[in-house]
CSV table of C-alpha atoms in Angstrom, one decimal:
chain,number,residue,atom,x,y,z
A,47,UNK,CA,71.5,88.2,138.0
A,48,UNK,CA,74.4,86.5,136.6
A,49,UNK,CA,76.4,88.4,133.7
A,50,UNK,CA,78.9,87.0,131.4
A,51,UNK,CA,82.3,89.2,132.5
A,52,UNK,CA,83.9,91.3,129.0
A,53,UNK,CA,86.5,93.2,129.5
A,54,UNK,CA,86.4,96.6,127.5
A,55,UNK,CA,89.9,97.2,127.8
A,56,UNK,CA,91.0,98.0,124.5
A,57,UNK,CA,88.3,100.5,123.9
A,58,UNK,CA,87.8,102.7,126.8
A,59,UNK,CA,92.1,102.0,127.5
A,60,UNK,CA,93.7,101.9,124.5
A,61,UNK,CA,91.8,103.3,121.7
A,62,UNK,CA,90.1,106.0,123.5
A,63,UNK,CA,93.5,107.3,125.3
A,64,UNK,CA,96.5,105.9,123.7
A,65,UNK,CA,95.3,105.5,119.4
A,66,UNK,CA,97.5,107.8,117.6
A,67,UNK,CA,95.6,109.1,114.3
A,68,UNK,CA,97.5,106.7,112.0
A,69,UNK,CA,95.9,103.7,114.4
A,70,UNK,CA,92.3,105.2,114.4
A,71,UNK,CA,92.3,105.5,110.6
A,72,UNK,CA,93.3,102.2,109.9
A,73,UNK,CA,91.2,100.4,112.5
A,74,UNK,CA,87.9,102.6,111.4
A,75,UNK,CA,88.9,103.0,108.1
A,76,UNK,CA,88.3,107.2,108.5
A,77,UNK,CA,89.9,110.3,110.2
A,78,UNK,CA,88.8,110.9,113.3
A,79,UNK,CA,87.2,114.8,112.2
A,80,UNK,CA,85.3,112.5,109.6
A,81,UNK,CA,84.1,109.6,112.6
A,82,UNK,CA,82.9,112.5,114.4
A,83,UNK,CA,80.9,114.2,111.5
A,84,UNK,CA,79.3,111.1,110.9
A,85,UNK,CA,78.4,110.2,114.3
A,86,UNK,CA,76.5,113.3,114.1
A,87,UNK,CA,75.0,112.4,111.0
A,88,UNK,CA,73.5,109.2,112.6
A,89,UNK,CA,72.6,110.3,115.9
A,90,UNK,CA,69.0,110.4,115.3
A,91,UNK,CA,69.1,106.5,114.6
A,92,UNK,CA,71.7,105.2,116.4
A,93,UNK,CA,71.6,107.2,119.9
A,94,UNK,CA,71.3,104.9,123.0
A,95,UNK,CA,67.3,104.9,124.3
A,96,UNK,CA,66.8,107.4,127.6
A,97,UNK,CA,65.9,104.3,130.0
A,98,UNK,CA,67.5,101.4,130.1
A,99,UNK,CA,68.1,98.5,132.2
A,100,UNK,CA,71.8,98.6,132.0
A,101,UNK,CA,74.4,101.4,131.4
A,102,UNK,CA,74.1,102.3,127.3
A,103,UNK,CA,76.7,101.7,125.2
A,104,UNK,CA,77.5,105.2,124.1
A,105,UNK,CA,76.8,106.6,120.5
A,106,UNK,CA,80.9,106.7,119.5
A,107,UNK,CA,81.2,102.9,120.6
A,108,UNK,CA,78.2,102.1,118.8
A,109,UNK,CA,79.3,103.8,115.3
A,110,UNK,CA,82.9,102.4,115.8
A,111,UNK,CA,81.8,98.6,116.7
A,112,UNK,CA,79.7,99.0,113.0
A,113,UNK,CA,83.0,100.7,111.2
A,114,UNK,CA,85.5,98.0,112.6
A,115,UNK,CA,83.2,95.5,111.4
A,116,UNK,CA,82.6,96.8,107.7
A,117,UNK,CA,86.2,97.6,107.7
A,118,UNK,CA,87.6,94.4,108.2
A,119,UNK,CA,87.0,90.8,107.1
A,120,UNK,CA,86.3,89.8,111.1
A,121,UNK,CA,83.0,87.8,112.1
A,122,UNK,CA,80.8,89.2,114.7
A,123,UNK,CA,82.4,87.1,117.6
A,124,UNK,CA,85.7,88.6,117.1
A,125,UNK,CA,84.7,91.9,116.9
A,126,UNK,CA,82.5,91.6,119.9
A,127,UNK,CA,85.9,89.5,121.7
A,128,UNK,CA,87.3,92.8,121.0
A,129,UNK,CA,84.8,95.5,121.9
A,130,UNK,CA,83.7,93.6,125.0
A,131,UNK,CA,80.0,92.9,124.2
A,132,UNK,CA,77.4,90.2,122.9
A,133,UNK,CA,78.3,89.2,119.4
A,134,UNK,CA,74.4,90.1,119.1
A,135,UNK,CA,75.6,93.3,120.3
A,136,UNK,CA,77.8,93.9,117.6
A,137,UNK,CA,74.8,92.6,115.0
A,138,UNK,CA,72.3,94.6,116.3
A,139,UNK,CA,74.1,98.2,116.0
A,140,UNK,CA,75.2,96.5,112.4
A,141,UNK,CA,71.7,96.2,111.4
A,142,UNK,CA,70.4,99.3,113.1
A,143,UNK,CA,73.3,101.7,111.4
A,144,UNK,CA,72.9,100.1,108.0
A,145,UNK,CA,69.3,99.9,108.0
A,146,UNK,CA,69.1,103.9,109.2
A,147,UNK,CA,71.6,104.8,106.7
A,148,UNK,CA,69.2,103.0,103.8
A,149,UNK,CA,66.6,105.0,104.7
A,150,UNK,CA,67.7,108.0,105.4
A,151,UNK,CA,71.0,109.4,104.9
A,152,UNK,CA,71.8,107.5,101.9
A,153,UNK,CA,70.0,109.9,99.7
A,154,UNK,CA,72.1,112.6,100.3
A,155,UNK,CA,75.0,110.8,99.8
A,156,UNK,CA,74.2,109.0,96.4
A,157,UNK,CA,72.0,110.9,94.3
A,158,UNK,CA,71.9,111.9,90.5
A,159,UNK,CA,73.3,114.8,89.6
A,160,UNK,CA,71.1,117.9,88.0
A,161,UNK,CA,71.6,119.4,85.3
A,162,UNK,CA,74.0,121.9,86.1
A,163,UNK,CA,76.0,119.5,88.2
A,164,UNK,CA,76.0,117.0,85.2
A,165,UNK,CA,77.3,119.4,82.8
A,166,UNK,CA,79.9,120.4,85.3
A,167,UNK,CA,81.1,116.9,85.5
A,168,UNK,CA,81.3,116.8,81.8
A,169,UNK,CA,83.2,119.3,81.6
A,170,UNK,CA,86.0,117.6,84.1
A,171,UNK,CA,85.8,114.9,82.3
A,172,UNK,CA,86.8,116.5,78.9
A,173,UNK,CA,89.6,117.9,80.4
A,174,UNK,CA,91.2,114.7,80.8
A,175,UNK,CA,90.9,115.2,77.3
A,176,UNK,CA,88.1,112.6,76.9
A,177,UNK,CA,85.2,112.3,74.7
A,178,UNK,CA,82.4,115.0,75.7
A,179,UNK,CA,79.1,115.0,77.0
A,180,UNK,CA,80.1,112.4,79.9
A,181,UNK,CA,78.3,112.5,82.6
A,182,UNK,CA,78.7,109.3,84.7
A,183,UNK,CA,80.6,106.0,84.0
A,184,UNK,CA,78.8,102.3,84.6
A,185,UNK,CA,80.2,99.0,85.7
A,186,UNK,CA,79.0,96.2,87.8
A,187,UNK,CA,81.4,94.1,90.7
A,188,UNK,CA,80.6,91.0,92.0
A,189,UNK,CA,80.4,91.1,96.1
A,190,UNK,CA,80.7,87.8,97.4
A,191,UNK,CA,77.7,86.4,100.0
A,192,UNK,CA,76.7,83.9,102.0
A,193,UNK,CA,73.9,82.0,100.0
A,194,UNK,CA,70.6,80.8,100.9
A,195,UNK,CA,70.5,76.9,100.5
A,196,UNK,CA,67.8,77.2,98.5
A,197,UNK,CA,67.8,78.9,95.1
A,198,UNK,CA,71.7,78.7,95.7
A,199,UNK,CA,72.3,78.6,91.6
A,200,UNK,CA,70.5,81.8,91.2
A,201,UNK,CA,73.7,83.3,92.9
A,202,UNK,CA,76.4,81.3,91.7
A,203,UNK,CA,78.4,83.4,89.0
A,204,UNK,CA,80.6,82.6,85.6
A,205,UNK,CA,83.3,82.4,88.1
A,206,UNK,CA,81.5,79.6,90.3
A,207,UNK,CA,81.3,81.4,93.4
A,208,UNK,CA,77.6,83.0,95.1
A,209,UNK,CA,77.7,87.0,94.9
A,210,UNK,CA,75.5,89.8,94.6
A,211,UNK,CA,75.7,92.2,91.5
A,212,UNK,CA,76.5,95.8,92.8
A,213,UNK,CA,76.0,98.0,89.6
A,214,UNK,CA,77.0,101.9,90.1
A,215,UNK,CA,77.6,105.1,87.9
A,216,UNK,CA,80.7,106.8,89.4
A,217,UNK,CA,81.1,110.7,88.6
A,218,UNK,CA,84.3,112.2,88.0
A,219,UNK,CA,85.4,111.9,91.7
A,220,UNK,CA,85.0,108.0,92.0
A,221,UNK,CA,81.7,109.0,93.8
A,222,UNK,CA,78.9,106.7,93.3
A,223,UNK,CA,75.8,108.7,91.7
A,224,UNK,CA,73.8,106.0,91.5
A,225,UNK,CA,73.6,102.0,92.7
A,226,UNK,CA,71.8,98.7,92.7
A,227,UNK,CA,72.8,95.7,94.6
A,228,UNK,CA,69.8,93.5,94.2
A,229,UNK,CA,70.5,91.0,91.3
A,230,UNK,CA,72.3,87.5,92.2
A,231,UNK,CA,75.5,86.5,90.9
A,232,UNK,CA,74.2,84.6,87.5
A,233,UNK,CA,72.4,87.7,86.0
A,234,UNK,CA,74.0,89.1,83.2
A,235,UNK,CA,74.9,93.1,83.4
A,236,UNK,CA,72.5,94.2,81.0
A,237,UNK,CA,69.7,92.2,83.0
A,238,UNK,CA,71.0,94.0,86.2
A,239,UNK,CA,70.5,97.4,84.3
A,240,UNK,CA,66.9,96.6,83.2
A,241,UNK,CA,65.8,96.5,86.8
A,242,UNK,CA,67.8,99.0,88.3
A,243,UNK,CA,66.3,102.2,89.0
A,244,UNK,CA,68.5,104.0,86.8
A,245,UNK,CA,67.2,101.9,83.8
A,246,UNK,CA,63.2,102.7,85.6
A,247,UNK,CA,63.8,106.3,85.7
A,248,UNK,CA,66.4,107.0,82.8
A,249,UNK,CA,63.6,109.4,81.4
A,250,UNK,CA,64.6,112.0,84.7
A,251,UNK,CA,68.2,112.2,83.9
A,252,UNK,CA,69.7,115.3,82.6
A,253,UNK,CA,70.3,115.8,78.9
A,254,UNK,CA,72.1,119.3,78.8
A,255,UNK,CA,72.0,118.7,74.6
A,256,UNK,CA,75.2,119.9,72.4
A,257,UNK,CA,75.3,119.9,69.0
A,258,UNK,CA,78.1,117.6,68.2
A,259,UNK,CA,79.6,117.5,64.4
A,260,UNK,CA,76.1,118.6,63.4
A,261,UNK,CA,73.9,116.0,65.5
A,262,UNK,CA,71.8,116.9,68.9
A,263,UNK,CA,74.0,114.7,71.3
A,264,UNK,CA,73.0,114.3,75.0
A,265,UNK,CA,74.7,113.6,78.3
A,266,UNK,CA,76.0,110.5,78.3
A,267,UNK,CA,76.9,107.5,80.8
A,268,UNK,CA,79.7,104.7,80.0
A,269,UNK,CA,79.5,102.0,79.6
A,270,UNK,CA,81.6,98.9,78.1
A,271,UNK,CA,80.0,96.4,75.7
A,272,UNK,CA,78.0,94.0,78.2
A,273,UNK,CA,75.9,96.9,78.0
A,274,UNK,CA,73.1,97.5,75.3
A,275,UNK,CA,73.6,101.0,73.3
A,276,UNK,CA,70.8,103.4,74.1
A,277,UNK,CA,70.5,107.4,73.7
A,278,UNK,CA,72.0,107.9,77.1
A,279,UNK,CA,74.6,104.8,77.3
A,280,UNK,CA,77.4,105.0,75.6
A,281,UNK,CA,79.7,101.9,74.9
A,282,UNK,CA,82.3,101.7,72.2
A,283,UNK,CA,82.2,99.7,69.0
A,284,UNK,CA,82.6,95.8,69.1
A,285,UNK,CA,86.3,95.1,68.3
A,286,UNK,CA,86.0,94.0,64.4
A,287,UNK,CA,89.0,93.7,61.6
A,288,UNK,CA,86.2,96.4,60.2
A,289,UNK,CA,86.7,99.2,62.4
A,290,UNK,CA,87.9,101.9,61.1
A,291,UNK,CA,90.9,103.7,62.7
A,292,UNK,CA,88.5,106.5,64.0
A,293,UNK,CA,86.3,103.6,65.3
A,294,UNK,CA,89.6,101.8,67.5
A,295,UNK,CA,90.7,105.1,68.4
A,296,UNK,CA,86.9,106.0,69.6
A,297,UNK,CA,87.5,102.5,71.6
A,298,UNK,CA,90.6,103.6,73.2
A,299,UNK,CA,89.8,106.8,74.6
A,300,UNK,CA,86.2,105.7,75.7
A,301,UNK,CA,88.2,102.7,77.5
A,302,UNK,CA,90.8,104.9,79.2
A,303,UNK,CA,88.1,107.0,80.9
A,304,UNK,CA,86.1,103.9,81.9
A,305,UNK,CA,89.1,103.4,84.2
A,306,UNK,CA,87.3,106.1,86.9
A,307,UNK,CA,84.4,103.6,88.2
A,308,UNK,CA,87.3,100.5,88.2
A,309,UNK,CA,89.1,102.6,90.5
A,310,UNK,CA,86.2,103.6,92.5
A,311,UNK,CA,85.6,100.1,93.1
A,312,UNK,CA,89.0,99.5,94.0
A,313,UNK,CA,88.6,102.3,96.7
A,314,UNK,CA,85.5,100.7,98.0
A,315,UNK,CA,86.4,97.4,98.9
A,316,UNK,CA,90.3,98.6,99.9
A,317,UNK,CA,88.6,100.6,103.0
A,318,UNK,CA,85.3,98.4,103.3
A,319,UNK,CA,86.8,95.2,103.7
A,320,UNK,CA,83.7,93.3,104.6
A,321,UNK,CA,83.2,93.4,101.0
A,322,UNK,CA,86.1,91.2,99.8
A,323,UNK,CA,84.9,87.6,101.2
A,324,UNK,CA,81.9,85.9,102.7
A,325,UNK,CA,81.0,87.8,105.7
A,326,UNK,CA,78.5,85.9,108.5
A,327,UNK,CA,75.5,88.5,107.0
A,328,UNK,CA,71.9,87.2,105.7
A,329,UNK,CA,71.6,87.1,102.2
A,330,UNK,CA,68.9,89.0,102.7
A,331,UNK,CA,70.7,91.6,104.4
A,332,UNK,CA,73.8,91.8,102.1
A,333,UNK,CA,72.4,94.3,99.7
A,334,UNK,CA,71.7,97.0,102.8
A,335,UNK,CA,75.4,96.4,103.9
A,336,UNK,CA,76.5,97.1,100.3
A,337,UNK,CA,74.7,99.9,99.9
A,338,UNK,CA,75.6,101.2,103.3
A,339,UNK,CA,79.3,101.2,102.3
A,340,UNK,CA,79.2,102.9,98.9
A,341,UNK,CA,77.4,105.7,100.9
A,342,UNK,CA,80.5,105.5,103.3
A,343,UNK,CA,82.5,105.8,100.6
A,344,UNK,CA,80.8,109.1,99.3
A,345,UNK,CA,80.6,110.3,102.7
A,346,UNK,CA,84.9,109.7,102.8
A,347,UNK,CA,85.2,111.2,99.2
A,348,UNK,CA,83.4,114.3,100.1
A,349,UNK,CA,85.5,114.6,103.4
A,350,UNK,CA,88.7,114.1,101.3
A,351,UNK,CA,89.1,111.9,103.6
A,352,UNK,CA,90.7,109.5,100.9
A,353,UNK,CA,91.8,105.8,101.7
A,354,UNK,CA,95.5,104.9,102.6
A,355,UNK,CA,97.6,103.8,99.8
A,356,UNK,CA,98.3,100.3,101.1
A,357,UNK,CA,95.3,99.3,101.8
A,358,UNK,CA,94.9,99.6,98.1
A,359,UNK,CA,98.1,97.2,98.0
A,360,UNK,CA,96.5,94.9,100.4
A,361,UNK,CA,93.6,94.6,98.0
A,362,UNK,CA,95.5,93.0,95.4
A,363,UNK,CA,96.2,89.9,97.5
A,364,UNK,CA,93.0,89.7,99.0
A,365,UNK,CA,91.1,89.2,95.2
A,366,UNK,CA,92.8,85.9,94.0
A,367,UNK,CA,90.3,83.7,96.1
A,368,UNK,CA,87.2,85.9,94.2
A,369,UNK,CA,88.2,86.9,90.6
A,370,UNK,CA,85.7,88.9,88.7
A,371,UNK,CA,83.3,87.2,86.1
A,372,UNK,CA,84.8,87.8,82.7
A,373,UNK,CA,82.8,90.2,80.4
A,374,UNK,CA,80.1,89.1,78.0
A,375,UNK,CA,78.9,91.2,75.3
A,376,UNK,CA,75.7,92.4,74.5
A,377,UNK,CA,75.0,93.7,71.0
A,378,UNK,CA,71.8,95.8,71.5
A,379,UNK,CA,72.2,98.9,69.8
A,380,UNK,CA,69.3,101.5,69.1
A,381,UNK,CA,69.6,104.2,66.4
A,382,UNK,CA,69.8,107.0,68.6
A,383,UNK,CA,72.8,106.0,70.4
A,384,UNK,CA,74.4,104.7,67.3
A,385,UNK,CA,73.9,108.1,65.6
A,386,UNK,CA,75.1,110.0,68.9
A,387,UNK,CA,78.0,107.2,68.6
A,388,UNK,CA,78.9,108.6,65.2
A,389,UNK,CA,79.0,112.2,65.8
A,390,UNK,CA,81.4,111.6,68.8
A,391,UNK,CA,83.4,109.2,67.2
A,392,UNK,CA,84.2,112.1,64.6
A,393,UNK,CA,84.6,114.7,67.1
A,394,UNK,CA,87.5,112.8,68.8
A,395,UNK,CA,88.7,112.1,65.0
A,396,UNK,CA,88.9,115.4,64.1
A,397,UNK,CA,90.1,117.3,67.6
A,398,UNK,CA,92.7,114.6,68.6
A,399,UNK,CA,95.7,112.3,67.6
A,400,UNK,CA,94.0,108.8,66.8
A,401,UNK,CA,95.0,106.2,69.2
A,402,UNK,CA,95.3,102.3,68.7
A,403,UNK,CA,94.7,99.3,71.4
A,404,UNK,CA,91.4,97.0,72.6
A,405,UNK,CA,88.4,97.7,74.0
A,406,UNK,CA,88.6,96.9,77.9
């Protein structure tokens, strides 16, 4: 039978023997202690089968042809040119790792935290000093996707180009505690909220309640104002010639913590690079290879296995084709959260200096 020749050269030659640990990082985007703890974790799904017609690509080949991809911008021909297999190859351990990851490990990696872990969180998050009773901070990014022809609009953003909406609540170490990548480009964030399953199951997160300047306040997640006000979701007060210095001073310190999930996004698409343009992946397929790579990202965060400072550099340069939506407010407030909003904004009143500057 006739077989295309590929030459894998620059695996089995030069990565394999001569890749100093500089080289491996920034090709697969992780240490090489952390590639081999995670081709452990996906052995079970990503193992060649016993019998095959041809000699298997082994399981460290595999897991690297899927890295190399996610961590750069290239399309599935180059990285099968460079790998020395079939760019369906290089689509099919894609697919299989990112679809196994979904279903399996994923929920270790992203979870919410109990309570005990939530108040823990709060508590690092005071020390910054910040306002108290934070557990989690909320945001949304816009990944750019290849659109379906049909229903294109749907994913066209304020910015004129087709994404996805990832929305995530980053703890205290820029890990993600909880995501949703399933709304196209032109839905609003407070939209995205309503049918994430954070919003679904907000009931089941942990409250840990302090009495706060004489009201019952829970924990809290951040949020800035596209998001509505609610007993668990905090956001500051809409910048007014009213506010009170208290009020703009609430504003600036809730703003300078909301900085954590900016930078956790930063960190995301800095080492998953697939994230920063229009990749050759389905629409359909997009929000598994998002989600995939925020659990990467935990995975790295927990290995302090933390991403190389240029590549945060390089990120800079690579956003100017893809500029994020500007925010829109949303002004739905509920009396719980506007009463928890009060007894905080006095706390940080009376226990710090008052600070002056915008709501971000």
């Amino acid at each position: 039978m006739w077989m295309k020749v590929r030459s894998k050269d620059w695996w089995e030659r030069v990565v394999l023997l001569e890749f100093s640990d500089l080289e491996w990082k920034q090709n697969f985007r992780m240490k090489r202690q952390s590639f081999t703890r995670l081709c452990g974790l996906v052995e079970e799904f990503m193992s060649p089968e016993d019998v095959t017609i041809r000699n298997p690509i082994p399981l460290i080949m595999r897991v690297a042809i899927v890295l190399y991809k996610l961590g750069s911008c290239a399309e599935y021909r180059v990285v099968a040119n460079q790998f020395g297999v079939d760019k369906s190859t290089v689509q099919k351990f894609v697919y299989m790792f990112c679809k196994g990851m979904v279903h399996g490990p994923i929920r270790d990696f992203i979870r919410i935290p109990d309570e005990v872990e939530a108040s823990e969180i709060a508590r690092s998050f005071e020390e910054v000093p910040s306002v108290p009773q934070v557990m989690g901070l909320i945001d949304g990014t816009h990944i750019p996707i290849l659109p379906p022809s049909d229903g294109y609009k749907d994913f066209v953003n304020r910015k004129g180009w087709p994404s996805y909406v990832l929305q995530a609540v980053v703890d205290d170490k820029c890990c993600f505690r909880s995501i949703s990548c399933k709304m196209p480009g032109s839905a609003h964030d407070a939209n995205v909220l309503r049918m994430s399953d954070l919003f679904q199951r907000a009931h089941l997160l942990p409250k840990s309640v302090k009495n706060i300047e004489g009201e019952e306040v829970r924990l809290q997640i951040i949020g800035d104002p596209a998001y509505p006000l609610l007993d668990w979701l905090m956001k500051g007060y809409i910048n007014s010639p009213n506010l009170t210095p208290a009020q703009q001073s609430f504003n600036v310190y809730l703003s300078s913590v909301r900085v954590g999930v900016e930078m956790a996004f930063g960190i995301l698409k800095s080492r998953w690079r697939v994230l920063l343009k229009r990749s050759d992946f389905h629409f359909t397929f997009a929000p598994t290879m998002i989600a995939t790579c925020c659990a990467l990202h935990n995975f790295c965060q927990k290995e302090t296995d933390f991403c190389n400072s240029n590549w945060v550099e390089e990120l800079r340069d690579s956003t100017v084709n893809y500029p994020q939506p500007s925010l829109q407010m949303y002004r739905q407030e509920t009396a719980t959260g506007n009463t928890a909003r009060e007894a905080l904004t006095r706390y940080m009143a009376n226990h710090f200096p008052l600070r002056t500057g915008h709501l971000r």
